[in-house]
GROMACS .gro file of C-alpha atoms in nm:
model
  507
    1UNK     CA    1  -1.670  -2.689   3.076
    2UNK     CA    2  -1.891  -2.402   2.958
    3UNK     CA    3  -2.227  -2.341   3.125
    4UNK     CA    4  -2.545  -2.450   2.947
    5UNK     CA    5  -2.645  -2.084   2.920
    6UNK     CA    6  -2.321  -1.999   2.738
    7UNK     CA    7  -2.357  -2.303   2.510
    8UNK     CA    8  -2.716  -2.215   2.408
    9UNK     CA    9  -2.641  -1.847   2.355
   10UNK     CA   10  -2.319  -1.941   2.175
   11UNK     CA   11  -2.500  -2.156   1.920
   12UNK     CA   12  -2.754  -1.880   1.853
   13UNK     CA   13  -2.489  -1.610   1.808
   14UNK     CA   14  -2.271  -1.837   1.595
   15UNK     CA   15  -2.565  -1.903   1.363
   16UNK     CA   16  -2.625  -1.528   1.320
   17UNK     CA   17  -2.253  -1.471   1.259
   18UNK     CA   18  -2.246  -1.744   0.994
   19UNK     CA   19  -2.554  -1.600   0.819
   20UNK     CA   20  -2.395  -1.253   0.813
   21UNK     CA   21  -2.078  -1.392   0.655
   22UNK     CA   22  -2.276  -1.585   0.393
   23UNK     CA   23  -2.470  -1.271   0.297
   24UNK     CA   24  -2.144  -1.089   0.227
   25UNK     CA   25  -2.011  -1.392   0.037
   26UNK     CA   26  -2.320  -1.401  -0.187
   27UNK     CA   27  -2.286  -1.027  -0.247
   28UNK     CA   28  -1.918  -1.063  -0.335
   29UNK     CA   29  -1.969  -1.374  -0.548
   30UNK     CA   30  -2.211  -1.189  -0.776
   31UNK     CA   31  -1.930  -0.952  -0.872
   32UNK     CA   32  -1.666  -1.225  -0.912
   33UNK     CA   33  -1.648  -1.299  -1.283
   34UNK     CA   34  -1.290  -1.428  -1.316
   35UNK     CA   35  -0.975  -1.518  -1.122
   36UNK     CA   36  -0.863  -1.152  -1.118
   37UNK     CA   37  -1.183  -1.053  -0.936
   38UNK     CA   38  -1.136  -1.343  -0.694
   39UNK     CA   39  -0.778  -1.239  -0.613
   40UNK     CA   40  -0.799  -0.858  -0.601
   41UNK     CA   41  -1.165  -0.767  -0.620
   42UNK     CA   42  -1.364  -0.556  -0.864
   43UNK     CA   43  -1.515  -0.317  -0.608
   44UNK     CA   44  -1.374   0.023  -0.510
   45UNK     CA   45  -1.307  -0.014  -0.137
   46UNK     CA   46  -1.242   0.256   0.122
   47UNK     CA   47  -0.869   0.272   0.220
   48UNK     CA   48  -0.973   0.256   0.587
   49UNK     CA   49  -1.175  -0.061   0.520
   50UNK     CA   50  -0.882  -0.221   0.336
   51UNK     CA   51  -0.647  -0.107   0.615
   52UNK     CA   52  -0.865  -0.275   0.876
   53UNK     CA   53  -0.881  -0.578   0.649
   54UNK     CA   54  -0.499  -0.574   0.643
   55UNK     CA   55  -0.479  -0.562   1.024
   56UNK     CA   56  -0.729  -0.846   1.049
   57UNK     CA   57  -0.531  -1.051   0.796
   58UNK     CA   58  -0.198  -1.004   0.975
   59UNK     CA   59  -0.357  -1.081   1.311
   60UNK     CA   60  -0.463  -1.441   1.332
   61UNK     CA   61  -0.559  -1.700   1.586
   62UNK     CA   62  -0.188  -1.695   1.675
   63UNK     CA   63  -0.208  -1.340   1.816
   64UNK     CA   64  -0.537  -1.379   2.003
   65UNK     CA   65  -0.545  -1.750   2.096
   66UNK     CA   66  -0.204  -1.920   2.069
   67UNK     CA   67   0.059  -1.656   2.161
   68UNK     CA   68  -0.104  -1.556   2.493
   69UNK     CA   69  -0.046  -1.920   2.591
   70UNK     CA   70   0.330  -1.873   2.544
   71UNK     CA   71   0.312  -1.563   2.766
   72UNK     CA   72   0.114  -1.754   3.031
   73UNK     CA   73   0.387  -2.019   3.037
   74UNK     CA   74   0.695  -1.797   3.019
   75UNK     CA   75   0.590  -1.452   3.144
   76UNK     CA   76   0.736  -1.110   3.066
   77UNK     CA   77   1.003  -1.248   2.835
   78UNK     CA   78   0.722  -1.349   2.599
   79UNK     CA   79   0.564  -1.002   2.619
   80UNK     CA   80   0.895  -0.834   2.531
   81UNK     CA   81   0.935  -1.065   2.232
   82UNK     CA   82   0.579  -1.084   2.097
   83UNK     CA   83   0.432  -0.746   2.194
   84UNK     CA   84   0.735  -0.518   2.149
   85UNK     CA   85   1.029  -0.653   1.946
   86UNK     CA   86   0.851  -0.827   1.659
   87UNK     CA   87   0.563  -0.574   1.620
   88UNK     CA   88   0.799  -0.273   1.615
   89UNK     CA   89   1.004  -0.422   1.331
   90UNK     CA   90   0.695  -0.551   1.148
   91UNK     CA   91   0.506  -0.220   1.128
   92UNK     CA   92   0.814  -0.029   1.009
   93UNK     CA   93   0.884  -0.295   0.747
   94UNK     CA   94   0.519  -0.294   0.637
   95UNK     CA   95   0.524   0.082   0.578
   96UNK     CA   96   0.848   0.063   0.376
   97UNK     CA   97   0.776  -0.249   0.169
   98UNK     CA   98   0.411  -0.182   0.088
   99UNK     CA   99   0.473   0.113  -0.142
  100UNK     CA  100   0.751  -0.058  -0.335
  101UNK     CA  101   0.553  -0.380  -0.377
  102UNK     CA  102   0.244  -0.189  -0.483
  103UNK     CA  103   0.435   0.014  -0.742
  104UNK     CA  104   0.542  -0.296  -0.933
  105UNK     CA  105   0.238  -0.506  -0.850
  106UNK     CA  106  -0.009  -0.249  -0.980
  107UNK     CA  107   0.188  -0.202  -1.302
  108UNK     CA  108   0.200  -0.571  -1.390
  109UNK     CA  109  -0.144  -0.650  -1.243
  110UNK     CA  110   0.015  -0.916  -1.019
  111UNK     CA  111  -0.244  -1.135  -0.848
  112UNK     CA  112  -0.001  -1.326  -0.626
  113UNK     CA  113   0.343  -1.312  -0.470
  114UNK     CA  114   0.469  -1.580  -0.709
  115UNK     CA  115   0.348  -1.381  -1.010
  116UNK     CA  116   0.514  -1.069  -0.868
  117UNK     CA  117   0.843  -1.259  -0.841
  118UNK     CA  118   0.813  -1.401  -1.191
  119UNK     CA  119   0.744  -1.067  -1.357
  120UNK     CA  120   1.002  -0.877  -1.150
  121UNK     CA  121   1.282  -1.118  -1.252
  122UNK     CA  122   1.133  -1.216  -1.590
  123UNK     CA  123   1.150  -1.581  -1.497
  124UNK     CA  124   0.859  -1.826  -1.526
  125UNK     CA  125   1.058  -2.092  -1.342
  126UNK     CA  126   1.113  -1.857  -1.046
  127UNK     CA  127   0.740  -1.788  -1.035
  128UNK     CA  128   0.671  -2.163  -1.026
  129UNK     CA  129   0.940  -2.204  -0.759
  130UNK     CA  130   0.760  -1.953  -0.535
  131UNK     CA  131   0.423  -2.111  -0.603
  132UNK     CA  132   0.567  -2.438  -0.470
  133UNK     CA  133   0.715  -2.259  -0.167
  134UNK     CA  134   0.375  -2.106  -0.094
  135UNK     CA  135   0.254  -2.456   0.001
  136UNK     CA  136   0.446  -2.401   0.328
  137UNK     CA  137   0.168  -2.158   0.424
  138UNK     CA  138  -0.059  -2.459   0.481
  139UNK     CA  139   0.110  -2.480   0.823
  140UNK     CA  140  -0.039  -2.139   0.908
  141UNK     CA  141  -0.383  -2.258   0.797
  142UNK     CA  142  -0.341  -2.552   1.035
  143UNK     CA  143  -0.255  -2.320   1.326
  144UNK     CA  144  -0.572  -2.118   1.273
  145UNK     CA  145  -0.793  -2.427   1.238
  146UNK     CA  146  -0.651  -2.568   1.563
  147UNK     CA  147  -0.695  -2.236   1.746
  148UNK     CA  148  -1.056  -2.199   1.631
  149UNK     CA  149  -1.127  -2.560   1.724
  150UNK     CA  150  -0.998  -2.503   2.078
  151UNK     CA  151  -1.216  -2.195   2.126
  152UNK     CA  152  -1.539  -2.333   1.981
  153UNK     CA  153  -1.500  -2.677   2.137
  154UNK     CA  154  -1.461  -2.517   2.482
  155UNK     CA  155  -1.745  -2.269   2.433
  156UNK     CA  156  -1.997  -2.512   2.283
  157UNK     CA  157  -1.899  -2.832   2.470
  158UNK     CA  158  -1.863  -3.037   2.151
  159UNK     CA  159  -1.583  -3.282   2.056
  160UNK     CA  160  -1.279  -3.133   1.884
  161UNK     CA  161  -1.309  -3.370   1.585
  162UNK     CA  162  -1.655  -3.246   1.485
  163UNK     CA  163  -1.568  -2.886   1.570
  164UNK     CA  164  -1.270  -2.901   1.334
  165UNK     CA  165  -1.477  -3.069   1.062
  166UNK     CA  166  -1.748  -2.802   1.086
  167UNK     CA  167  -1.500  -2.511   1.077
  168UNK     CA  168  -1.316  -2.642   0.771
  169UNK     CA  169  -1.633  -2.740   0.581
  170UNK     CA  170  -1.792  -2.399   0.642
  171UNK     CA  171  -1.495  -2.167   0.584
  172UNK     CA  172  -1.338  -2.347   0.288
  173UNK     CA  173  -1.688  -2.393   0.145
  174UNK     CA  174  -1.777  -2.024   0.135
  175UNK     CA  175  -1.424  -1.924   0.025
  176UNK     CA  176  -1.485  -2.118  -0.297
  177UNK     CA  177  -1.717  -1.837  -0.404
  178UNK     CA  178  -1.653  -1.502  -0.233
  179UNK     CA  179  -1.289  -1.409  -0.286
  180UNK     CA  180  -1.161  -1.054  -0.244
  181UNK     CA  181  -1.499  -0.890  -0.307
  182UNK     CA  182  -1.645  -1.046   0.008
  183UNK     CA  183  -1.313  -1.061   0.197
  184UNK     CA  184  -1.281  -0.687   0.259
  185UNK     CA  185  -1.638  -0.667   0.392
  186UNK     CA  186  -1.598  -0.964   0.627
  187UNK     CA  187  -1.244  -0.863   0.733
  188UNK     CA  188  -1.357  -0.509   0.817
  189UNK     CA  189  -1.638  -0.633   1.042
  190UNK     CA  190  -1.400  -0.887   1.194
  191UNK     CA  191  -1.138  -0.616   1.260
  192UNK     CA  192  -1.394  -0.397   1.438
  193UNK     CA  193  -1.501  -0.694   1.651
  194UNK     CA  194  -1.136  -0.773   1.722
  195UNK     CA  195  -1.070  -0.415   1.836
  196UNK     CA  196  -1.361  -0.435   2.081
  197UNK     CA  197  -1.243  -0.772   2.211
  198UNK     CA  198  -0.881  -0.653   2.234
  199UNK     CA  199  -0.988  -0.378   2.473
  200UNK     CA  200  -1.206  -0.622   2.670
  201UNK     CA  201  -0.921  -0.870   2.707
  202UNK     CA  202  -0.659  -0.606   2.792
  203UNK     CA  203  -0.886  -0.456   3.060
  204UNK     CA  204  -0.998  -0.794   3.198
  205UNK     CA  205  -0.707  -0.807   3.444
  206UNK     CA  206  -0.760  -0.460   3.595
  207UNK     CA  207  -0.823  -0.604   3.944
  208UNK     CA  208  -0.470  -0.747   3.944
  209UNK     CA  209  -0.338  -0.389   3.942
  210UNK     CA  210  -0.517  -0.285   4.263
  211UNK     CA  211  -0.175  -0.247   4.425
  212UNK     CA  212  -0.015  -0.098   4.114
  213UNK     CA  213   0.223  -0.252   3.862
  214UNK     CA  214   0.453  -0.374   4.139
  215UNK     CA  215   0.163  -0.554   4.304
  216UNK     CA  216   0.080  -0.721   3.970
  217UNK     CA  217   0.440  -0.832   3.923
  218UNK     CA  218   0.449  -0.961   4.281
  219UNK     CA  219   0.156  -1.192   4.202
  220UNK     CA  220   0.342  -1.334   3.903
  221UNK     CA  221   0.664  -1.363   4.104
  222UNK     CA  222   0.483  -1.562   4.373
  223UNK     CA  223   0.372  -1.816   4.111
  224UNK     CA  224   0.717  -1.844   3.948
  225UNK     CA  225   1.001  -1.589   3.980
  226UNK     CA  226   1.097  -1.653   3.617
  227UNK     CA  227   0.764  -1.508   3.501
  228UNK     CA  228   0.887  -1.159   3.596
  229UNK     CA  229   1.234  -1.190   3.443
  230UNK     CA  230   1.323  -1.041   3.105
  231UNK     CA  231   1.462  -1.381   2.996
  232UNK     CA  232   1.339  -1.731   3.078
  233UNK     CA  233   1.574  -2.026   3.046
  234UNK     CA  234   1.284  -2.269   3.092
  235UNK     CA  235   1.177  -2.182   2.737
  236UNK     CA  236   1.352  -2.256   2.409
  237UNK     CA  237   1.203  -1.933   2.273
  238UNK     CA  238   1.306  -1.664   2.524
  239UNK     CA  239   1.637  -1.778   2.675
  240UNK     CA  240   1.842  -1.467   2.600
  241UNK     CA  241   1.822  -1.124   2.440
  242UNK     CA  242   1.929  -1.260   2.103
  243UNK     CA  243   1.615  -1.474   2.090
  244UNK     CA  244   1.387  -1.212   2.245
  245UNK     CA  245   1.500  -0.900   2.057
  246UNK     CA  246   1.746  -0.948   1.772
  247UNK     CA  247   1.601  -1.264   1.619
  248UNK     CA  248   1.244  -1.141   1.660
  249UNK     CA  249   1.322  -0.803   1.503
  250UNK     CA  250   1.484  -0.970   1.202
  251UNK     CA  251   1.178  -1.194   1.173
  252UNK     CA  252   0.950  -0.892   1.219
  253UNK     CA  253   1.113  -0.710   0.926
  254UNK     CA  254   1.063  -1.012   0.700
  255UNK     CA  255   0.728  -1.138   0.829
  256UNK     CA  256   0.530  -0.898   0.611
  257UNK     CA  257   0.666  -1.079   0.304
  258UNK     CA  258   0.361  -1.305   0.290
  259UNK     CA  259   0.115  -1.298  -0.001
  260UNK     CA  260  -0.199  -1.233   0.207
  261UNK     CA  261  -0.026  -0.926   0.358
  262UNK     CA  262   0.163  -0.743   0.082
  263UNK     CA  263  -0.092  -0.814  -0.193
  264UNK     CA  264  -0.362  -0.647   0.018
  265UNK     CA  265  -0.221  -0.309  -0.093
  266UNK     CA  266  -0.312  -0.393  -0.453
  267UNK     CA  267  -0.680  -0.357  -0.357
  268UNK     CA  268  -0.620   0.018  -0.320
  269UNK     CA  269  -0.707   0.167  -0.657
  270UNK     CA  270  -0.562   0.518  -0.600
  271UNK     CA  271  -0.203   0.588  -0.486
  272UNK     CA  272  -0.310   0.885  -0.275
  273UNK     CA  273  -0.507   0.650  -0.047
  274UNK     CA  274  -0.207   0.433   0.046
  275UNK     CA  275  -0.104   0.641   0.350
  276UNK     CA  276  -0.459   0.632   0.490
  277UNK     CA  277  -0.462   0.256   0.434
  278UNK     CA  278  -0.133   0.214   0.622
  279UNK     CA  279  -0.231   0.439   0.914
  280UNK     CA  280  -0.560   0.252   0.965
  281UNK     CA  281  -0.397  -0.088   0.936
  282UNK     CA  282  -0.093  -0.020   1.154
  283UNK     CA  283  -0.294   0.154   1.429
  284UNK     CA  284  -0.527  -0.143   1.464
  285UNK     CA  285  -0.237  -0.386   1.438
  286UNK     CA  286  -0.047  -0.231   1.730
  287UNK     CA  287  -0.351  -0.281   1.956
  288UNK     CA  288  -0.390  -0.641   1.838
  289UNK     CA  289  -0.027  -0.726   1.915
  290UNK     CA  290  -0.074  -0.613   2.276
  291UNK     CA  291  -0.340  -0.880   2.338
  292UNK     CA  292  -0.069  -1.131   2.435
  293UNK     CA  293  -0.050  -0.947   2.771
  294UNK     CA  294  -0.375  -1.129   2.854
  295UNK     CA  295  -0.160  -1.440   2.894
  296UNK     CA  296  -0.024  -1.290   3.217
  297UNK     CA  297  -0.379  -1.249   3.352
  298UNK     CA  298  -0.452  -1.610   3.256
  299UNK     CA  299  -0.149  -1.731   3.449
  300UNK     CA  300  -0.266  -1.552   3.765
  301UNK     CA  301  -0.612  -1.705   3.712
  302UNK     CA  302  -0.463  -2.053   3.659
  303UNK     CA  303  -0.138  -2.046   3.862
  304UNK     CA  304  -0.080  -2.422   3.824
  305UNK     CA  305  -0.215  -2.422   3.466
  306UNK     CA  306  -0.508  -2.648   3.548
  307UNK     CA  307  -0.886  -2.596   3.523
  308UNK     CA  308  -1.126  -2.798   3.738
  309UNK     CA  309  -0.837  -3.028   3.824
  310UNK     CA  310  -0.742  -3.097   3.462
  311UNK     CA  311  -0.413  -2.975   3.309
  312UNK     CA  312  -0.464  -2.704   3.045
  313UNK     CA  313  -0.267  -2.756   2.722
  314UNK     CA  314  -0.085  -2.443   2.610
  315UNK     CA  315  -0.309  -2.390   2.307
  316UNK     CA  316  -0.618  -2.413   2.532
  317UNK     CA  317  -0.518  -2.155   2.794
  318UNK     CA  318  -0.700  -1.859   2.633
  319UNK     CA  319  -1.015  -2.066   2.573
  320UNK     CA  320  -1.017  -2.173   2.938
  321UNK     CA  321  -0.958  -1.813   3.050
  322UNK     CA  322  -1.254  -1.681   2.850
  323UNK     CA  323  -1.491  -1.953   2.978
  324UNK     CA  324  -1.372  -1.902   3.337
  325UNK     CA  325  -1.342  -1.522   3.351
  326UNK     CA  326  -1.634  -1.365   3.165
  327UNK     CA  327  -2.012  -1.360   3.220
  328UNK     CA  328  -2.221  -1.502   2.935
  329UNK     CA  329  -2.283  -1.179   2.739
  330UNK     CA  330  -1.922  -1.054   2.751
  331UNK     CA  331  -1.797  -1.408   2.697
  332UNK     CA  332  -1.996  -1.433   2.375
  333UNK     CA  333  -1.848  -1.108   2.243
  334UNK     CA  334  -1.497  -1.228   2.328
  335UNK     CA  335  -1.558  -1.565   2.162
  336UNK     CA  336  -1.681  -1.386   1.847
  337UNK     CA  337  -1.366  -1.173   1.853
  338UNK     CA  338  -1.143  -1.479   1.885
  339UNK     CA  339  -1.329  -1.647   1.597
  340UNK     CA  340  -1.291  -1.328   1.391
  341UNK     CA  341  -0.917  -1.322   1.461
  342UNK     CA  342  -0.887  -1.670   1.316
  343UNK     CA  343  -1.126  -1.636   1.023
  344UNK     CA  344  -0.983  -1.304   0.901
  345UNK     CA  345  -0.641  -1.456   0.833
  346UNK     CA  346  -0.774  -1.797   0.732
  347UNK     CA  347  -0.986  -1.640   0.459
  348UNK     CA  348  -0.690  -1.441   0.327
  349UNK     CA  349  -0.465  -1.747   0.326
  350UNK     CA  350  -0.719  -1.964   0.144
  351UNK     CA  351  -0.773  -1.690  -0.114
  352UNK     CA  352  -0.403  -1.615  -0.179
  353UNK     CA  353  -0.282  -1.977  -0.163
  354UNK     CA  354  -0.553  -2.121  -0.388
  355UNK     CA  355  -0.502  -1.837  -0.639
  356UNK     CA  356  -0.126  -1.899  -0.646
  357UNK     CA  357  -0.164  -2.276  -0.690
  358UNK     CA  358  -0.414  -2.225  -0.973
  359UNK     CA  359  -0.251  -1.930  -1.148
  360UNK     CA  360   0.120  -1.988  -1.088
  361UNK     CA  361   0.152  -2.365  -1.059
  362UNK     CA  362  -0.125  -2.556  -1.237
  363UNK     CA  363  -0.174  -2.313  -1.527
  364UNK     CA  364   0.193  -2.296  -1.643
  365UNK     CA  365   0.253  -2.667  -1.580
  366UNK     CA  366  -0.045  -2.756  -1.801
  367UNK     CA  367   0.071  -2.534  -2.086
  368UNK     CA  368  -0.171  -2.251  -2.010
  369UNK     CA  369  -0.476  -2.465  -2.077
  370UNK     CA  370  -0.669  -2.272  -1.811
  371UNK     CA  371  -0.647  -1.957  -2.025
  372UNK     CA  372  -0.857  -2.105  -2.305
  373UNK     CA  373  -1.186  -1.933  -2.375
  374UNK     CA  374  -1.502  -2.124  -2.291
  375UNK     CA  375  -1.869  -2.048  -2.230
  376UNK     CA  376  -1.997  -2.028  -1.876
  377UNK     CA  377  -1.772  -2.004  -1.570
  378UNK     CA  378  -1.400  -1.952  -1.652
  379UNK     CA  379  -1.194  -2.270  -1.621
  380UNK     CA  380  -0.957  -2.100  -1.376
  381UNK     CA  381  -1.241  -2.037  -1.132
  382UNK     CA  382  -1.353  -2.401  -1.154
  383UNK     CA  383  -0.999  -2.530  -1.098
  384UNK     CA  384  -0.953  -2.280  -0.813
  385UNK     CA  385  -1.255  -2.427  -0.636
  386UNK     CA  386  -1.119  -2.779  -0.677
  387UNK     CA  387  -0.789  -2.660  -0.529
  388UNK     CA  388  -0.975  -2.519  -0.227
  389UNK     CA  389  -1.144  -2.857  -0.170
  390UNK     CA  390  -0.804  -3.032  -0.177
  391UNK     CA  391  -0.659  -2.772   0.062
  392UNK     CA  392  -0.952  -2.835   0.297
  393UNK     CA  393  -0.877  -3.209   0.307
  394UNK     CA  394  -0.506  -3.152   0.372
  395UNK     CA  395  -0.584  -2.890   0.639
  396UNK     CA  396  -0.818  -3.129   0.820
  397UNK     CA  397  -0.566  -3.415   0.827
  398UNK     CA  398  -0.277  -3.196   0.950
  399UNK     CA  399  -0.492  -3.004   1.201
  400UNK     CA  400  -0.628  -3.320   1.359
  401UNK     CA  401  -0.277  -3.455   1.393
  402UNK     CA  402  -0.172  -3.134   1.572
  403UNK     CA  403  -0.472  -3.159   1.805
  404UNK     CA  404  -0.382  -3.511   1.917
  405UNK     CA  405  -0.001  -3.497   1.882
  406UNK     CA  406   0.115  -3.139   1.950
  407UNK     CA  407   0.480  -3.044   2.010
  408UNK     CA  408   0.419  -2.794   2.294
  409UNK     CA  409   0.203  -2.584   2.059
  410UNK     CA  410   0.075  -2.578   1.703
  411UNK     CA  411   0.243  -2.236   1.698
  412UNK     CA  412   0.583  -2.404   1.661
  413UNK     CA  413   0.456  -2.618   1.371
  414UNK     CA  414   0.320  -2.309   1.192
  415UNK     CA  415   0.626  -2.093   1.257
  416UNK     CA  416   0.851  -2.358   1.104
  417UNK     CA  417   0.664  -2.349   0.773
  418UNK     CA  418   0.569  -1.982   0.751
  419UNK     CA  419   0.910  -1.853   0.863
  420UNK     CA  420   1.081  -2.064   0.596
  421UNK     CA  421   0.854  -1.908   0.334
  422UNK     CA  422   0.910  -1.544   0.416
  423UNK     CA  423   1.282  -1.605   0.476
  424UNK     CA  424   1.299  -1.716   0.112
  425UNK     CA  425   1.090  -1.420  -0.006
  426UNK     CA  426   1.267  -1.140   0.181
  427UNK     CA  427   1.582  -1.089  -0.030
  428UNK     CA  428   1.410  -1.118  -0.371
  429UNK     CA  429   1.149  -0.862  -0.262
  430UNK     CA  430   1.421  -0.633  -0.126
  431UNK     CA  431   1.631  -0.655  -0.444
  432UNK     CA  432   1.324  -0.615  -0.663
  433UNK     CA  433   1.221  -0.292  -0.491
  434UNK     CA  434   1.548  -0.119  -0.413
  435UNK     CA  435   1.805  -0.241  -0.669
  436UNK     CA  436   1.806  -0.091  -1.017
  437UNK     CA  437   1.957  -0.406  -1.164
  438UNK     CA  438   1.802  -0.745  -1.099
  439UNK     CA  439   1.964  -1.088  -1.110
  440UNK     CA  440   1.744  -1.394  -1.113
  441UNK     CA  441   2.053  -1.600  -1.020
  442UNK     CA  442   2.102  -1.392  -0.706
  443UNK     CA  443   1.732  -1.417  -0.621
  444UNK     CA  444   1.723  -1.793  -0.673
  445UNK     CA  445   2.040  -1.846  -0.470
  446UNK     CA  446   1.921  -1.627  -0.182
  447UNK     CA  447   1.586  -1.809  -0.164
  448UNK     CA  448   1.739  -2.156  -0.175
  449UNK     CA  449   2.000  -2.065   0.089
  450UNK     CA  450   1.725  -1.927   0.313
  451UNK     CA  451   1.515  -2.245   0.294
  452UNK     CA  452   1.810  -2.483   0.338
  453UNK     CA  453   1.958  -2.287   0.631
  454UNK     CA  454   1.621  -2.248   0.803
  455UNK     CA  455   1.532  -2.618   0.797
  456UNK     CA  456   1.892  -2.723   0.876
  457UNK     CA  457   1.895  -2.495   1.179
  458UNK     CA  458   1.553  -2.612   1.297
  459UNK     CA  459   1.581  -2.988   1.254
  460UNK     CA  460   1.950  -2.995   1.348
  461UNK     CA  461   1.885  -2.771   1.653
  462UNK     CA  462   2.208  -2.593   1.561
  463UNK     CA  463   2.339  -2.339   1.812
  464UNK     CA  464   2.414  -1.973   1.741
  465UNK     CA  465   2.770  -1.895   1.863
  466UNK     CA  466   2.803  -1.678   2.177
  467UNK     CA  467   2.431  -1.712   2.261
  468UNK     CA  468   2.199  -1.964   2.425
  469UNK     CA  469   1.986  -1.968   2.110
  470UNK     CA  470   1.942  -2.276   1.891
  471UNK     CA  471   1.752  -2.350   1.573
  472UNK     CA  472   1.490  -2.535   1.777
  473UNK     CA  473   1.336  -2.189   1.805
  474UNK     CA  474   1.190  -2.125   1.454
  475UNK     CA  475   1.250  -1.752   1.501
  476UNK     CA  476   1.622  -1.811   1.548
  477UNK     CA  477   1.634  -2.047   1.249
  478UNK     CA  478   1.458  -1.785   1.035
  479UNK     CA  479   1.676  -1.497   1.157
  480UNK     CA  480   1.998  -1.682   1.073
  481UNK     CA  481   1.851  -1.791   0.738
  482UNK     CA  482   1.754  -1.432   0.650
  483UNK     CA  483   2.097  -1.289   0.741
  484UNK     CA  484   2.286  -1.555   0.542
  485UNK     CA  485   2.040  -1.515   0.255
  486UNK     CA  486   2.109  -1.139   0.240
  487UNK     CA  487   2.486  -1.191   0.230
  488UNK     CA  488   2.461  -1.470  -0.026
  489UNK     CA  489   2.229  -1.272  -0.252
  490UNK     CA  490   2.459  -0.967  -0.246
  491UNK     CA  491   2.769  -1.178  -0.315
  492UNK     CA  492   2.609  -1.354  -0.612
  493UNK     CA  493   2.484  -1.019  -0.740
  494UNK     CA  494   2.839  -0.885  -0.722
  495UNK     CA  495   3.003  -1.191  -0.880
  496UNK     CA  496   2.767  -1.224  -1.173
  497UNK     CA  497   2.864  -0.870  -1.275
  498UNK     CA  498   2.629  -0.864  -1.571
  499UNK     CA  499   2.300  -0.877  -1.393
  500UNK     CA  500   1.983  -0.904  -1.588
  501UNK     CA  501   1.835  -0.556  -1.593
  502UNK     CA  502   1.465  -0.569  -1.566
  503UNK     CA  503   1.231  -0.277  -1.622
  504UNK     CA  504   0.961  -0.216  -1.365
  505UNK     CA  505   0.684  -0.284  -1.613
  506UNK     CA  506   0.539  -0.618  -1.721
  507UNK     CA  507   0.752  -0.862  -1.917
   0.00000   0.00000   0.00000
């Protein structure tokens, strides 16, 4: 339980933080005149600011709050997977895919991933298909809400139910108005806070290295020898090198194929600023990924994974570590950083998901009625706000269920949904960028195969031959789905022979 001093100071700082966010939202809302402004913004932003916003969007509560819990449970195997294998593949993929996505997205003025798909393959049905698939990203929203609830509930000594309710009401409420114009401002501040907190967290275990790296590893080994091994057969995530390296690198390559990540590049108005944007974003991102190492410090602090005699759930390990380890002032900064890590991605997800549902699902299914001219606020903006309210209700119900009925961690729940989404998106994005001829049949087939294989692997817990890996690990399910999707897409592309050739400009 947090001290009364931390609780009082926490409430005061949280109030100031909320006021600062609302000021940026009001500023952004004044410049949001239509759905285009909400999705991409109407302000000319610095490429460094957008790059930091990108890093903040990619890094979520998973990186700062949930994933260190996996490392605390399973040791170095988790560090190799989450701080080395996946990040290495992800940053390379981000650099390669961003420019290709931006080239087409800027030309057609794409607001969303689904719209990008539809215009690239000249298929309205494929756009609608991806808008439906984007609903899987609600699982990621749930992860962030649960992570934020754990942190704030521990820091403020308030019940998780009311903490969750307050988070969702506040964040979804202000996201009804701000959109991209406020998002870059808030994300930039959040990214700076996250960088400060990343360094605080990474340096918080310095005393454990008093006898060098070997002394640090000896402390972990004394708790559990498996914590210092490169694989850990106690986990269904890090049992062998296939799970730790190969599967995670395949996932890392594809993980950037999420709308709140790739569409961020469309906020850059000038092509010459793209490299600056990528350098700023990737540099910050590498530091953020390393934060999972803090999980090792937490395990030394809580060797039996209990706090004041009570078992610590995996998703609560980082919250307990912050409350236990830091004095009030530093603790407050760390808590703000953890909140920022969650809000930065949550805001981007709400913005991109609500825009896609409004623009790519509701509008075409209602015969384009939202396009009709009217006085006052555009109908699309009104509908978008209603969509955000519905998303808030769904997020609350699913998040509360995860808080009271978790399967090890909400991280597994989120990975299952998000990994299925970007597995389906990877091949169509790849073909759209790097193949001169496009085939909507190949894209459709690849996406459907990816989704079917992913969920079949996961729920069937199917084994990968010659490895210890099974589909129970969402990363393994996604990796197999992506590989089979690539082969299937290429085969269909070859068989069809007369692919639909699509120009790189708008249909």
